[in-house]
Coordinates of C-alpha atoms in Angstrom, one line a residue:
M30 CA -6.7 -4.1 -27.2
D31 CA -7.8 -0.7 -28.5
T32 CA -5.4 2.1 -29.2
L33 CA -6.1 4.1 -26.0
T34 CA -5.7 1.0 -23.8
G35 CA -2.4 0.2 -25.6
V36 CA -1.1 3.7 -24.9
L37 CA -2.0 3.4 -21.3
T38 CA -0.4 -0.1 -21.0
S39 CA 2.8 1.2 -22.6
L40 CA 3.0 4.0 -20.1
L41 CA 2.3 1.7 -17.1
D42 CA 4.8 -0.9 -18.3
G43 CA 7.5 1.8 -18.5
R44 CA 11.2 1.1 -18.6
W45 CA 10.9 -2.6 -17.8
A46 CA 8.1 -3.4 -20.3
D47 CA 9.9 -6.5 -21.6
T48 CA 10.1 -8.0 -18.1
R49 CA 6.4 -7.3 -17.5
R50 CA 5.4 -9.0 -20.8
D51 CA 7.6 -11.9 -20.0
V52 CA 6.1 -12.5 -16.5
R53 CA 2.6 -12.0 -17.9
E54 CA 3.2 -14.8 -20.4
H55 CA 4.5 -17.1 -17.7
L56 CA 1.5 -16.3 -15.4
A57 CA -1.0 -16.8 -18.3
N58 CA 0.5 -20.3 -19.1
E59 CA 0.5 -21.3 -15.4
A60 CA -3.1 -20.0 -14.9
A61 CA -4.4 -21.7 -18.1
R62 CA -3.3 -25.1 -16.7
G63 CA -5.0 -24.4 -13.3
A64 CA -1.8 -23.8 -11.3
F65 CA -3.5 -21.0 -9.3
D66 CA -6.8 -22.8 -8.6
T67 CA -6.1 -23.4 -4.9
E68 CA -9.4 -22.9 -3.1
K69 CA -9.9 -26.7 -2.8
L70 CA -6.3 -27.5 -1.7
D71 CA -5.4 -28.2 2.0
V72 CA -2.3 -26.6 3.5
T73 CA 0.0 -29.5 2.7
Q74 CA -1.1 -29.6 -0.9
H75 CA -0.9 -25.8 -1.3
R76 CA 2.6 -25.8 0.0
E77 CA 3.7 -28.6 -2.3
R78 CA 2.2 -26.8 -5.3
I79 CA 4.0 -23.5 -4.4
T80 CA 7.3 -25.3 -4.0
Q81 CA 6.9 -26.9 -7.4
Q82 CA 6.0 -23.5 -8.9
L83 CA 9.1 -22.0 -7.2
R84 CA 11.3 -24.5 -9.0
T85 CA 9.5 -23.9 -12.3
L86 CA 10.1 -20.2 -11.8
A87 CA 13.8 -20.8 -11.1
G88 CA 13.9 -22.6 -14.4
T89 CA 12.8 -19.5 -16.3
G90 CA 16.0 -17.6 -15.2
R91 CA 14.0 -14.6 -14.0
P92 CA 15.1 -15.0 -10.4
R93 CA 18.6 -14.4 -11.6
L94 CA 17.8 -10.9 -12.8
G95 CA 18.9 -9.0 -9.6
F96 CA 22.1 -10.9 -8.9
P97 CA 25.6 -10.0 -10.2
A98 CA 26.5 -11.1 -13.7
E99 CA 29.8 -12.6 -12.6
Y100 CA 27.9 -15.4 -10.7
G101 CA 25.4 -16.0 -13.5
G102 CA 22.9 -13.3 -12.6
G103 CA 21.3 -10.6 -14.8
G104 CA 22.7 -7.6 -13.1
D105 CA 19.4 -5.7 -13.4
I106 CA 18.0 -4.9 -10.0
G107 CA 15.0 -2.9 -11.4
A108 CA 13.9 -5.8 -13.6
A109 CA 14.2 -8.2 -10.6
V110 CA 11.9 -6.0 -8.4
V111 CA 9.4 -5.6 -11.3
S112 CA 9.3 -9.3 -11.8
F113 CA 8.4 -9.9 -8.2
E114 CA 5.8 -7.1 -8.4
M115 CA 4.2 -8.9 -11.4
L116 CA 3.9 -12.1 -9.5
G117 CA 1.3 -10.3 -7.4
F118 CA -1.2 -10.9 -10.3
G119 CA -1.1 -14.6 -9.5
D120 CA -1.0 -16.7 -6.3
L121 CA 0.5 -14.4 -3.7
S122 CA 1.9 -17.4 -1.9
L123 CA 4.3 -17.8 -4.8
M124 CA 5.3 -14.2 -4.7
V125 CA 6.1 -14.4 -1.0
K126 CA 7.9 -17.7 -1.3
A127 CA 10.0 -16.3 -4.2
G128 CA 10.6 -13.1 -2.2
V129 CA 11.9 -15.1 0.7
Q130 CA 14.2 -17.2 -1.5
W131 CA 15.6 -14.6 -3.8
G132 CA 14.8 -11.3 -2.3
L133 CA 15.4 -11.8 1.4
F134 CA 17.6 -14.9 1.7
G135 CA 19.5 -14.5 -1.5
G136 CA 19.5 -10.7 -1.2
A137 CA 21.1 -10.9 2.3
V138 CA 23.8 -13.2 1.1
Q139 CA 24.5 -10.9 -1.9
L140 CA 24.3 -7.6 -0.1
L141 CA 25.7 -8.4 3.4
G142 CA 28.1 -11.1 2.3
T143 CA 31.4 -10.9 0.5
R144 CA 33.0 -12.9 -2.4
R145 CA 33.5 -16.1 -0.3
H146 CA 29.8 -16.2 0.3
H147 CA 28.9 -15.2 -3.3
E148 CA 31.1 -17.9 -4.9
R149 CA 29.9 -20.6 -2.6
Y150 CA 26.2 -19.9 -2.3
L151 CA 24.8 -17.6 -5.0
P152 CA 24.7 -20.1 -7.9
D153 CA 22.7 -22.6 -5.8
I154 CA 20.4 -19.9 -4.4
M155 CA 19.7 -18.6 -7.9
A156 CA 19.0 -22.1 -9.2
G157 CA 16.7 -22.9 -6.3
S158 CA 18.7 -25.9 -5.3
L159 CA 19.5 -24.2 -1.9
L160 CA 16.3 -23.1 -0.3
G161 CA 16.7 -20.6 2.5
C162 CA 15.0 -18.6 5.2
F163 CA 15.4 -15.0 6.5
A164 CA 15.4 -15.3 10.3
M165 CA 15.1 -11.8 11.7
T166 CA 11.8 -11.4 13.5
E167 CA 11.6 -12.8 17.1
V168 CA 8.6 -13.5 19.4
G169 CA 9.6 -10.6 21.6
H170 CA 11.0 -8.2 19.0
G171 CA 9.5 -7.6 15.6
S172 CA 10.0 -4.1 14.3
D173 CA 12.7 -3.3 17.0
V174 CA 15.5 -5.2 15.2
Q175 CA 18.2 -3.6 17.3
S176 CA 16.9 -5.3 20.4
L177 CA 16.9 -8.9 19.1
R178 CA 18.0 -11.3 21.8
T179 CA 19.4 -14.2 19.7
T180 CA 23.2 -14.3 20.3
A181 CA 26.2 -15.3 18.2
T182 CA 29.2 -15.5 20.5
Y183 CA 32.6 -15.9 18.9
D184 CA 34.9 -18.7 20.3
P185 CA 38.6 -18.0 19.3
A186 CA 39.6 -21.4 20.5
T187 CA 37.6 -23.1 17.7
A188 CA 37.2 -20.2 15.3
E189 CA 33.4 -20.7 15.5
F190 CA 30.3 -18.8 16.5
D191 CA 27.9 -20.2 19.1
V192 CA 24.4 -19.3 17.9
H193 CA 21.9 -19.4 20.8
T194 CA 18.3 -18.7 21.7
P195 CA 18.6 -17.5 25.3
D196 CA 14.8 -17.4 26.1
P197 CA 11.4 -17.9 24.5
S198 CA 11.2 -14.3 23.5
A199 CA 14.2 -14.8 21.3
V200 CA 12.6 -17.6 19.2
K201 CA 12.6 -16.6 15.5
T202 CA 9.0 -16.6 14.4
Y203 CA 6.8 -16.3 11.2
I204 CA 9.9 -17.2 9.2
G205 CA 9.0 -18.2 5.6
G206 CA 10.5 -21.6 4.7
A207 CA 11.2 -22.5 8.3
A208 CA 8.4 -25.0 8.7
R209 CA 9.3 -27.3 5.8
D210 CA 11.6 -26.3 2.9
G211 CA 14.4 -24.2 4.3
R212 CA 17.9 -25.8 4.4
M213 CA 19.8 -22.7 5.6
A214 CA 18.8 -19.5 7.4
V215 CA 20.3 -16.0 7.4
V216 CA 20.1 -15.5 11.2
F217 CA 20.2 -12.0 12.7
A218 CA 21.8 -12.1 16.1
Q219 CA 23.7 -9.9 18.6
L220 CA 27.3 -10.5 17.7
V221 CA 29.4 -11.0 20.9
V222 CA 33.1 -10.8 20.6
D223 CA 35.5 -10.9 23.6
G224 CA 32.6 -10.4 25.9
E225 CA 31.4 -7.3 24.1
S226 CA 28.2 -7.0 22.0
R227 CA 28.9 -5.4 18.6
G228 CA 25.2 -5.1 17.7
V229 CA 23.1 -7.1 15.3
H230 CA 24.8 -9.0 12.5
A231 CA 23.7 -11.8 10.1
L232 CA 25.1 -15.3 9.9
L233 CA 24.4 -18.3 7.7
V234 CA 23.2 -21.2 9.8
P235 CA 22.3 -24.6 8.3
V236 CA 18.9 -25.8 9.7
R237 CA 18.2 -29.0 7.7
D238 CA 20.3 -31.6 6.0
E239 CA 20.0 -32.6 2.3
R240 CA 17.1 -35.0 3.2
G241 CA 15.2 -32.3 5.0
A242 CA 15.9 -33.6 8.5
V243 CA 16.2 -30.8 11.1
L244 CA 19.9 -30.6 12.3
P245 CA 21.0 -31.1 15.9
G246 CA 20.6 -28.1 18.1
V247 CA 17.9 -26.6 15.9
T248 CA 14.3 -26.6 16.7
A249 CA 11.9 -26.0 13.8
E250 CA 8.1 -25.7 14.4
D251 CA 5.2 -25.0 12.0
C252 CA 3.3 -21.8 12.7
G253 CA 0.2 -23.6 11.4
V254 CA -2.8 -22.4 9.4
K255 CA -2.9 -18.7 8.7
A256 CA -5.7 -16.4 7.4
G257 CA -4.0 -16.4 4.0
L258 CA -0.8 -17.3 2.2
N259 CA -1.0 -20.9 3.3
G260 CA 1.2 -21.9 0.4
V261 CA 4.1 -20.5 2.4
D262 CA 5.5 -22.7 5.1
N263 CA 6.0 -20.2 7.9
G264 CA 7.6 -21.5 11.0
R265 CA 9.6 -20.9 14.2
L266 CA 13.3 -21.5 14.7
A267 CA 15.3 -21.8 17.9
F268 CA 19.0 -22.6 18.4
D269 CA 20.6 -24.4 21.3
H270 CA 24.3 -23.5 21.1
V271 CA 24.6 -24.3 17.4
R272 CA 28.1 -24.0 16.2
V273 CA 29.0 -22.4 12.8
P274 CA 32.4 -21.6 11.4
R275 CA 33.8 -18.0 11.4
A276 CA 33.2 -17.8 7.6
A277 CA 29.4 -18.1 8.3
L278 CA 29.4 -14.4 9.3
L279 CA 28.1 -12.2 6.5
N280 CA 31.0 -9.8 6.8
R281 CA 30.6 -6.9 4.4
Y282 CA 30.0 -4.4 7.3
G283 CA 31.6 -6.2 10.2
D284 CA 34.1 -9.1 10.5
V285 CA 35.9 -11.0 13.2
T286 CA 39.5 -12.2 12.7
E287 CA 40.5 -15.7 13.7
D288 CA 42.0 -14.5 17.0
G289 CA 38.8 -12.7 17.9
T290 CA 39.3 -9.1 16.8
Y291 CA 36.3 -7.2 15.6
T292 CA 36.7 -5.0 12.5
S293 CA 34.3 -2.8 10.5
P294 CA 34.6 -0.2 7.8
I295 CA 31.9 1.8 9.7
D296 CA 32.9 3.0 13.2
S297 CA 29.5 3.9 14.5
D298 CA 27.4 0.9 15.7
G299 CA 24.2 2.8 14.9
R300 CA 25.3 3.8 11.4
R301 CA 26.5 0.3 10.7
F302 CA 23.2 -1.2 11.7
F303 CA 21.1 1.1 9.6
T304 CA 23.5 0.7 6.7
M305 CA 23.1 -3.0 6.8
L306 CA 19.3 -2.9 7.0
G307 CA 19.2 -0.2 4.3
T308 CA 20.8 -2.5 1.8
L309 CA 17.8 -4.8 2.2
V310 CA 15.2 -2.2 1.1
R311 CA 14.3 -4.2 -2.1
G312 CA 12.1 -6.5 -0.1
R313 CA 10.0 -3.6 1.2
I314 CA 9.7 -2.1 -2.3
S315 CA 8.7 -5.5 -3.8
V316 CA 5.9 -5.9 -1.2
A317 CA 4.5 -2.5 -2.2
G318 CA 4.6 -3.4 -5.9
S319 CA 3.0 -6.8 -5.3
A320 CA 0.2 -5.2 -3.2
G321 CA -0.4 -2.9 -6.1
S322 CA -0.7 -5.8 -8.5
A323 CA -3.2 -7.6 -6.3
T324 CA -5.2 -4.3 -6.0
K325 CA -5.3 -4.0 -9.8
R326 CA -6.6 -7.5 -10.2
A327 CA -9.3 -7.0 -7.6
L328 CA -10.4 -3.7 -9.3
A329 CA -10.4 -5.2 -12.7
I330 CA -12.6 -8.0 -11.6
A331 CA -15.0 -5.7 -9.7
V332 CA -15.2 -3.2 -12.7
R333 CA -16.0 -6.1 -15.1
Y334 CA -18.7 -7.3 -12.8
A335 CA -20.2 -3.8 -12.3
E336 CA -20.4 -3.4 -16.0
T337 CA -22.6 -6.5 -16.5
R338 CA -24.6 -6.8 -13.3
T339 CA -27.9 -4.9 -13.3
Q340 CA -30.1 -3.9 -10.4
F341 CA -33.5 -2.1 -10.2
D342 CA -35.5 -0.6 -13.0
S343 CA -34.7 2.8 -14.5
P344 CA -37.5 5.3 -15.3
G345 CA -36.7 4.8 -19.0
G346 CA -37.2 1.0 -18.7
G347 CA -34.8 -1.8 -18.1
E348 CA -32.6 -2.5 -15.2
V349 CA -29.7 -0.2 -14.4
T350 CA -26.1 -1.4 -14.6
I351 CA -24.6 -1.0 -11.1
L352 CA -21.6 0.9 -12.3
D353 CA -24.0 3.6 -13.5
Y354 CA -24.9 4.3 -9.8
L355 CA -22.8 7.2 -8.3
A356 CA -22.5 5.3 -5.1
H357 CA -20.9 2.4 -6.9
Q358 CA -18.7 4.6 -8.9
R359 CA -17.5 6.2 -5.6
R360 CA -16.6 2.7 -4.3
L361 CA -14.4 1.9 -7.3
L362 CA -13.2 4.8 -9.3
P363 CA -11.3 6.8 -6.6
A364 CA -9.6 3.6 -5.7
L365 CA -8.7 3.1 -9.3
A366 CA -7.3 6.7 -9.5
S367 CA -5.1 6.0 -6.4
T368 CA -3.9 2.8 -7.8
Y369 CA -2.6 4.6 -10.9
A370 CA -1.1 7.2 -8.8
L371 CA 0.7 4.7 -6.6
H372 CA 1.9 2.8 -9.6
F373 CA 3.7 5.8 -11.0
A374 CA 5.3 6.5 -7.6
Q375 CA 6.4 2.9 -7.4
E376 CA 7.9 3.1 -10.9
D377 CA 9.9 6.1 -9.9
L378 CA 11.0 4.4 -6.7
V379 CA 12.2 1.3 -8.5
A380 CA 14.2 3.5 -11.0
T381 CA 15.9 5.2 -8.1
L382 CA 16.7 1.9 -6.4
D383 CA 18.2 0.6 -9.7
E384 CA 20.3 3.8 -10.1
L385 CA 21.6 3.7 -6.5
Q386 CA 22.2 -0.1 -6.0
G387 CA 22.8 -1.2 -9.6
G388 CA 26.4 -0.2 -9.4
A389 CA 26.8 -0.9 -5.7
A390 CA 25.3 -4.4 -5.7
T391 CA 28.7 -6.1 -5.6
V392 CA 30.7 -3.4 -4.0
G393 CA 29.0 -2.4 -0.7
A394 CA 27.9 0.9 0.8
P395 CA 27.3 3.9 -1.5
A396 CA 30.6 5.3 -2.7
T397 CA 29.9 9.0 -2.1
E398 CA 28.3 11.1 0.6
D399 CA 25.7 12.3 -1.8
D400 CA 24.8 8.7 -2.7
E401 CA 24.5 7.8 1.0
V402 CA 22.1 10.7 1.5
R403 CA 20.1 9.5 -1.5
Q404 CA 20.1 6.0 -0.1
R405 CA 18.6 7.3 3.1
E406 CA 15.9 9.1 1.1
L407 CA 15.2 5.9 -0.8
E408 CA 14.7 3.9 2.4
S409 CA 12.4 6.6 3.8
L410 CA 10.2 6.7 0.6
A411 CA 10.2 2.9 0.3
A412 CA 8.9 2.8 3.9
G413 CA 6.2 5.4 3.2
L414 CA 5.1 3.9 -0.1
K415 CA 4.9 0.4 1.3
A416 CA 2.7 1.7 4.1
L417 CA 0.3 3.6 1.9
T418 CA 0.2 1.0 -0.9
T419 CA -0.6 -1.9 1.4
W420 CA -3.2 0.0 3.3
H421 CA -4.7 1.0 -0.1
A422 CA -4.7 -2.7 -1.1
T423 CA -6.6 -3.6 2.1
S424 CA -9.3 -1.0 1.6
S425 CA -9.6 -1.3 -2.2
I426 CA -9.8 -5.1 -2.2
Q427 CA -12.5 -4.9 0.5
A428 CA -14.4 -2.3 -1.6
A429 CA -14.1 -4.6 -4.6
R430 CA -15.4 -7.5 -2.6
E431 CA -18.4 -5.5 -1.3
S432 CA -19.1 -4.2 -4.8
C433 CA -19.6 -7.7 -6.0
G434 CA -22.1 -8.6 -3.2
G435 CA -22.5 -12.2 -2.3
A436 CA -20.7 -13.3 -5.4
G437 CA -17.6 -11.5 -4.3
Y438 CA -17.6 -13.6 -1.1
M439 CA -17.3 -16.9 -3.0
A440 CA -13.8 -18.3 -3.1
E441 CA -14.2 -19.3 -6.7
N442 CA -14.4 -15.6 -7.6
V443 CA -10.9 -14.8 -6.4
L444 CA -11.6 -11.7 -4.3
P445 CA -11.7 -13.5 -0.9
S446 CA -8.2 -15.0 -1.4
L447 CA -6.8 -11.6 -2.5
K448 CA -8.3 -10.1 0.6
A449 CA -6.9 -12.8 2.9
D450 CA -3.5 -13.0 1.3
T451 CA -2.8 -9.2 1.3
D452 CA -4.1 -8.5 4.8
V453 CA -0.7 -9.3 6.3
F454 CA 1.1 -7.0 3.9
T455 CA 0.3 -4.1 6.3
T456 CA 2.5 -5.7 9.0
F457 CA 5.2 -7.7 7.3
E458 CA 8.4 -6.1 5.9
G459 CA 7.7 -3.5 8.5
D460 CA 4.6 -2.6 10.4
N461 CA 3.0 0.3 8.6
T462 CA 2.6 2.5 11.6
V463 CA 6.2 2.1 12.5
L464 CA 7.3 2.7 8.9
L465 CA 5.5 6.0 8.8
Q466 CA 7.3 7.0 12.0
L467 CA 10.6 6.3 10.2
V468 CA 9.5 8.5 7.4
A469 CA 8.7 11.4 9.7
K470 CA 11.9 11.1 11.6
G471 CA 13.8 11.2 8.3
L472 CA 12.0 14.4 7.3
L473 CA 12.7 16.0 10.7
T474 CA 16.4 15.2 10.6
H475 CA 17.1 16.0 7.0
Y476 CA 18.8 12.6 7.0
K477 CA 21.8 14.1 8.9
H478 CA 24.6 11.6 9.1
Q479 CA 25.2 12.3 12.8
F480 CA 21.7 11.2 13.6
Q481 CA 22.3 7.4 13.9
D482 CA 19.7 6.3 16.5
L483 CA 16.1 6.4 15.3
S484 CA 14.8 6.0 18.9
P485 CA 12.1 8.3 20.1
L486 CA 14.5 9.7 22.7
A487 CA 17.2 10.6 20.1
T488 CA 14.6 12.0 17.7
A489 CA 13.1 14.3 20.4
R490 CA 16.6 15.5 21.6
F491 CA 17.6 16.3 18.0
A492 CA 14.4 18.2 17.3
A493 CA 14.8 20.1 20.6
E494 CA 18.2 21.4 19.3
Q495 CA 17.5 22.1 15.7
F496 CA 14.4 23.2 13.9
V497 CA 14.1 21.8 10.5
G498 CA 11.4 22.8 7.9
A499 CA 9.9 20.5 5.3
M500 CA 12.3 18.9 2.8
I501 CA 10.9 18.8 -0.7
E502 CA 13.2 16.6 -2.7
R503 CA 14.5 18.0 -6.0
T504 CA 13.5 14.9 -8.0
A505 CA 12.7 15.0 -11.7
A506 CA 9.0 14.7 -10.8
R507 CA 9.3 17.7 -8.4
K508 CA 10.9 19.8 -11.1
V509 CA 8.0 19.1 -13.4
V510 CA 5.6 20.2 -10.7
E511 CA 7.5 23.4 -9.9
R512 CA 7.6 24.3 -13.6
L513 CA 3.9 23.8 -13.8
I514 CA 3.2 25.9 -10.7
D515 CA 5.4 28.8 -11.9
A516 CA 3.7 28.9 -15.3
T517 CA 0.1 28.9 -14.1
P518 CA -1.6 32.2 -13.0
A519 CA -3.5 32.2 -9.8
R520 CA -7.3 32.0 -9.9
D521 CA -10.1 32.2 -7.3
D522 CA -13.2 30.4 -8.5
D523 CA -14.5 27.0 -7.6
E524 CA -13.2 25.5 -10.9
V525 CA -9.8 26.0 -9.3
V526 CA -10.1 22.6 -7.7
F527 CA -9.4 21.2 -11.2
D528 CA -6.4 23.4 -11.6
R529 CA -3.2 21.3 -11.4
A530 CA -1.0 24.1 -10.1
W531 CA -3.5 24.8 -7.3
Q532 CA -3.7 21.1 -6.4
C533 CA 0.1 20.8 -6.3
K534 CA 0.5 23.9 -4.1
L535 CA -2.3 22.6 -1.8
F536 CA -0.4 19.3 -1.2
T537 CA 3.0 21.0 -0.8
D538 CA 1.6 23.6 1.6
R539 CA -0.1 20.9 3.7
E540 CA 3.1 19.0 3.9
S541 CA 5.2 22.0 5.0
H542 CA 2.6 23.1 7.6
V543 CA 2.2 19.7 9.2
L544 CA 6.0 19.1 9.4
D545 CA 6.8 22.5 10.7
G546 CA 4.1 22.1 13.4
L547 CA 5.5 18.7 14.4
A548 CA 9.0 20.1 14.7
R549 CA 7.7 22.9 17.0
R550 CA 5.9 20.4 19.2
L551 CA 9.1 18.3 19.6
R552 CA 11.2 21.4 20.4
A553 CA 9.5 21.2 23.8
A554 CA 11.3 18.0 24.6
G555 CA 14.1 18.0 27.2
R556 CA 16.2 15.3 28.7
D557 CA 13.5 14.3 31.3
N558 CA 10.4 14.4 29.1
A559 CA 11.7 13.4 25.6
F560 CA 9.8 10.1 25.3
E561 CA 6.6 11.6 26.7
V562 CA 6.7 14.6 24.2
F563 CA 7.4 12.3 21.3
N564 CA 4.7 9.8 22.4
N565 CA 2.1 12.5 22.8
A566 CA 2.9 13.7 19.3
Q567 CA 2.6 10.4 17.5
D568 CA -0.7 11.4 15.8
H569 CA 1.2 14.4 14.4
V570 CA 4.2 12.2 13.4
L571 CA 2.0 9.8 11.4
R572 CA 0.2 12.6 9.6
A573 CA 3.4 14.3 8.7
A574 CA 4.6 11.1 7.0
R575 CA 1.4 10.4 5.3
V576 CA 1.0 13.8 3.8
H577 CA 4.6 13.8 2.6
V578 CA 4.1 10.5 0.8
E579 CA 0.8 11.7 -0.7
R580 CA 2.6 14.7 -2.1
V581 CA 5.4 12.6 -3.6
V582 CA 2.8 10.3 -5.2
L583 CA 1.1 13.3 -6.8
D584 CA 4.4 14.5 -8.1
S585 CA 4.9 11.2 -9.8
F586 CA 1.5 11.2 -11.3
V587 CA 2.0 14.7 -12.7
A588 CA 5.3 13.7 -14.2
A589 CA 3.8 10.6 -15.8
I590 CA 1.2 12.6 -17.5
E591 CA 3.9 14.9 -18.9
R592 CA 5.4 11.9 -20.6
V593 CA 2.2 11.1 -22.6
E594 CA 2.1 12.3 -26.2
D595 CA -1.3 10.8 -27.1
A596 CA -3.9 13.5 -26.6
D597 CA -6.8 11.2 -25.6
A598 CA -4.6 9.3 -23.1
R599 CA -3.3 12.5 -21.7
T600 CA -6.8 13.9 -21.2
L601 CA -8.0 10.7 -19.5
L602 CA -5.0 10.5 -17.2
S603 CA -5.4 14.2 -16.3
R604 CA -9.0 13.6 -15.2
L605 CA -7.9 10.5 -13.3
C606 CA -5.2 12.6 -11.5
D607 CA -7.9 15.1 -10.6
L608 CA -9.9 12.3 -9.0
Y609 CA -6.8 11.2 -7.0
V610 CA -6.3 14.7 -5.7
L611 CA -9.9 15.6 -4.9
S612 CA -10.7 12.3 -3.3
T613 CA -7.6 12.7 -1.1
V614 CA -8.6 16.2 -0.2
E615 CA -12.1 15.1 0.5
A616 CA -10.9 12.4 2.9
D617 CA -8.8 15.1 4.7
R618 CA -11.4 17.9 4.5
A619 CA -11.4 18.4 8.3
W620 CA -7.7 19.4 8.3
F621 CA -8.0 21.7 5.3
L622 CA -11.0 23.4 6.8
E623 CA -9.5 23.7 10.3
H624 CA -6.3 25.2 9.0
G625 CA -8.0 27.7 6.6
R626 CA -6.8 26.0 3.4
L627 CA -10.3 25.5 2.2
T628 CA -13.4 27.6 2.7
S629 CA -16.7 25.9 3.3
P630 CA -17.9 26.6 -0.3
R631 CA -14.6 25.4 -1.7
A632 CA -14.8 22.2 0.4
K633 CA -18.3 21.6 -1.1
A634 CA -16.8 22.2 -4.6
V635 CA -14.3 19.4 -3.8
V636 CA -17.1 16.9 -3.0
A637 CA -19.0 18.0 -6.1
G638 CA -15.8 17.6 -8.1
V639 CA -15.4 14.0 -7.0
N640 CA -19.0 13.3 -8.1
R641 CA -18.4 15.0 -11.4
L642 CA -15.2 13.1 -12.1
C643 CA -16.8 9.8 -11.3
R644 CA -19.5 10.4 -13.9
E645 CA -17.0 11.5 -16.4
L646 CA -14.7 8.6 -15.9
R647 CA -17.4 5.9 -15.7
P648 CA -17.4 5.3 -19.5
H649 CA -13.6 4.7 -19.3
A650 CA -13.5 2.4 -16.3
R651 CA -13.1 -0.7 -18.4
T652 CA -10.3 0.9 -20.5
L653 CA -8.5 1.9 -17.3
V654 CA -8.5 -1.6 -15.8
D655 CA -7.8 -3.3 -19.1
A656 CA -4.7 -1.2 -19.4
F657 CA -3.2 -3.2 -16.5
A658 CA -2.9 -6.0 -19.1
I659 CA -3.6 -8.7 -16.5
P660 CA -3.6 -12.1 -18.2
E661 CA -7.1 -13.1 -19.1
P662 CA -6.9 -16.5 -17.3
L663 CA -6.3 -14.6 -14.0
L664 CA -9.5 -12.6 -14.5
R665 CA -11.8 -15.5 -15.1
A666 CA -14.4 -15.9 -12.4
P667 CA -17.8 -17.7 -12.5
M668 CA -19.6 -14.5 -11.6
L669 CA -18.4 -12.9 -14.8
E670 CA -19.6 -15.6 -17.1

C-alpha cells in the first residue's frame, strides 16, 4: 500500500479503525478458504453454510460489541454497527443473518426489554445458542407498523398473553430466521388489556423447541427462493391463540401488572410508539453501511477491470484502456465520489448514534429533552441516509456490472450476486420512499414533541397552523461549512463551480427554498382536504427530504477534508468532493435552472466541470478504490486474471 492510499484508508477507517481491521482479517481468512464461493450452492446448502458462518462469527466475540458489559458485552455501540457494516464486503446473506440475530432480535430484547429479559436471554443471544427472529412486518402492513393486526390479549386469570393472528393479512412475513433456524421471535402485536388496545408492543414468543420442531399453535412457512440473499431463511409466522407468560412482554415502555393494569412511563400512545421504534434505529443505520460496503466492492472490481481491459485502437497505436474513455469515467467516477461522500456521512451518523445511545443502552429513553430532540434528528437522518445509500448501491452496482460487459454478468465475477443481494435493501428496514417522507415530516415539524402522529392528516394539519422554515442542524460538520462560507469572498466567473463556499451555499439555498415551498403548499390544507393536499404534494415532500440529506452529506465530506493533514490526500479528496457536488447539481440541473439558481452558461460550466474532474481523477481511480482496503480474496474474479 503506497503512502497516499494509506492516508486515505486511515481517514476512511476513522474512529473504529481497529474494528475495521479486525473484521477485514476475519473476512480475508473466510474468503481464502472459499467460504463466500456460493454461486454453485442450492438454497439448502447456502442456508447451512450461512448458519455455520454465523456460529463462527459468534465465536469471535464481535457480536457482543454492542451489548451491555454487565452481561458480557463490549458496551461499544459504534463498533458494533461498524462491524455489521464491514460484513457487507463478504456474503451479504451473512450480514443480514447476523443483523437479524444480534441487531434486530438481540437489539429488541436489549432496548425494549428490562433486566429480567437481559439476564435470562442476552448471554445466549450473544453466544448464538438462542437464534431468534424479528416478527414485525405483516402481509397487510409493512411500513405502517401502527396498523399491525396481530393481537396480544392479556388474561388476568392465568397471567398470560394470548398471541393471535386474526386473519391472513396479519401473518408475519419475510421474517429472517422464521423458515428454519429461529427458536424464538420478538413479535410485534396490538396489546389488548381489559378490552382496550394500548397500541403496538413487542413480546417474546417461542416458535420452535430445542430440536427445531415448530411448537403447537405456531405455523411456520418458508417464503421460498428469492432473487438474492438465499442464505437467509425468510419465512412466514402465524399464531393460533399461542399463550405466553406475562413476563414475555418486553416492558421497558409499557407493562401490565398481574391483575391486568396497564402502566407506562410515557402517557401518549403515539409518543410511546415512536420512542419504541426509535430505539431500534441501529438496524437501519447498519443496512446503509452494509450497502455502502457492497458498493465499494463493486466499484473496486469495476475499476480494476477498466484499468486492464482494452478496446479499439488509438490514433497513436495500440488499444485504448476503457477507463481512458470519458464515457466510462462518467459511469464509475461520479459513483465513486458519491460513495466517499456517503461514507463520511455514515461515519458521522454512527458517531452520533454511539454518543446518544451509548449511555442509554441499558437505561431506556434519552434522559434530557435535548437528548430526545437529538434522538429524533438521528432517526430522521438515519432514514434519509439509508434511502440515499441503498438507492446509490442499486444504481452504482448496476453501473459497475455494465462497465464490465458480458464478463460482469457472469456469477463467478461477483457483480451479479452483489446486484441481486442489495436490491431488496431499498425496501427492507423501511421502504425508501416512505423513509424520505418521514425525513420531510421531521423537517416540517422541527421535531416538535407535541407532534406525535406522523400520519398525512396530522402533518397537513400541523403545517396549516404553523409555518416552519428549513432547519439546518448546528452539527460539527455544519460549523466547518459556515466558517468556510464566511471566510470566502464572492465571485462571479464560471470557475466558481469549483469554489467550495459557492457549492455549500448552493446546496443550502436549495434545501431552504424547497422546504419553504413545501410548507406553503401544505398551509392550504384544512380539515376536509388534508389528505388530498398532502397526497398531491408528495413529489415535493420527497424532493425536500432528498435535498436535505444531500446537503448533510456534503457537510460531512467537507468536514472530513478539514481533518486531513497530508497535502496530496487533501487535494485529491477536494477534487473528489467537487465531483460529488457537480455531478449532483448536473443531475438536478432542471430545478436549478427553473428556479434561477443557475444561468444557462453556468449550467454548461457544471457539465464541463464534471468532464474535467473525471479526466483529472482518472489516474487516481485505483488509489481511491484501493483505499477501501477490501481484503484481496474478496476482489478476486476470473475476469481480472
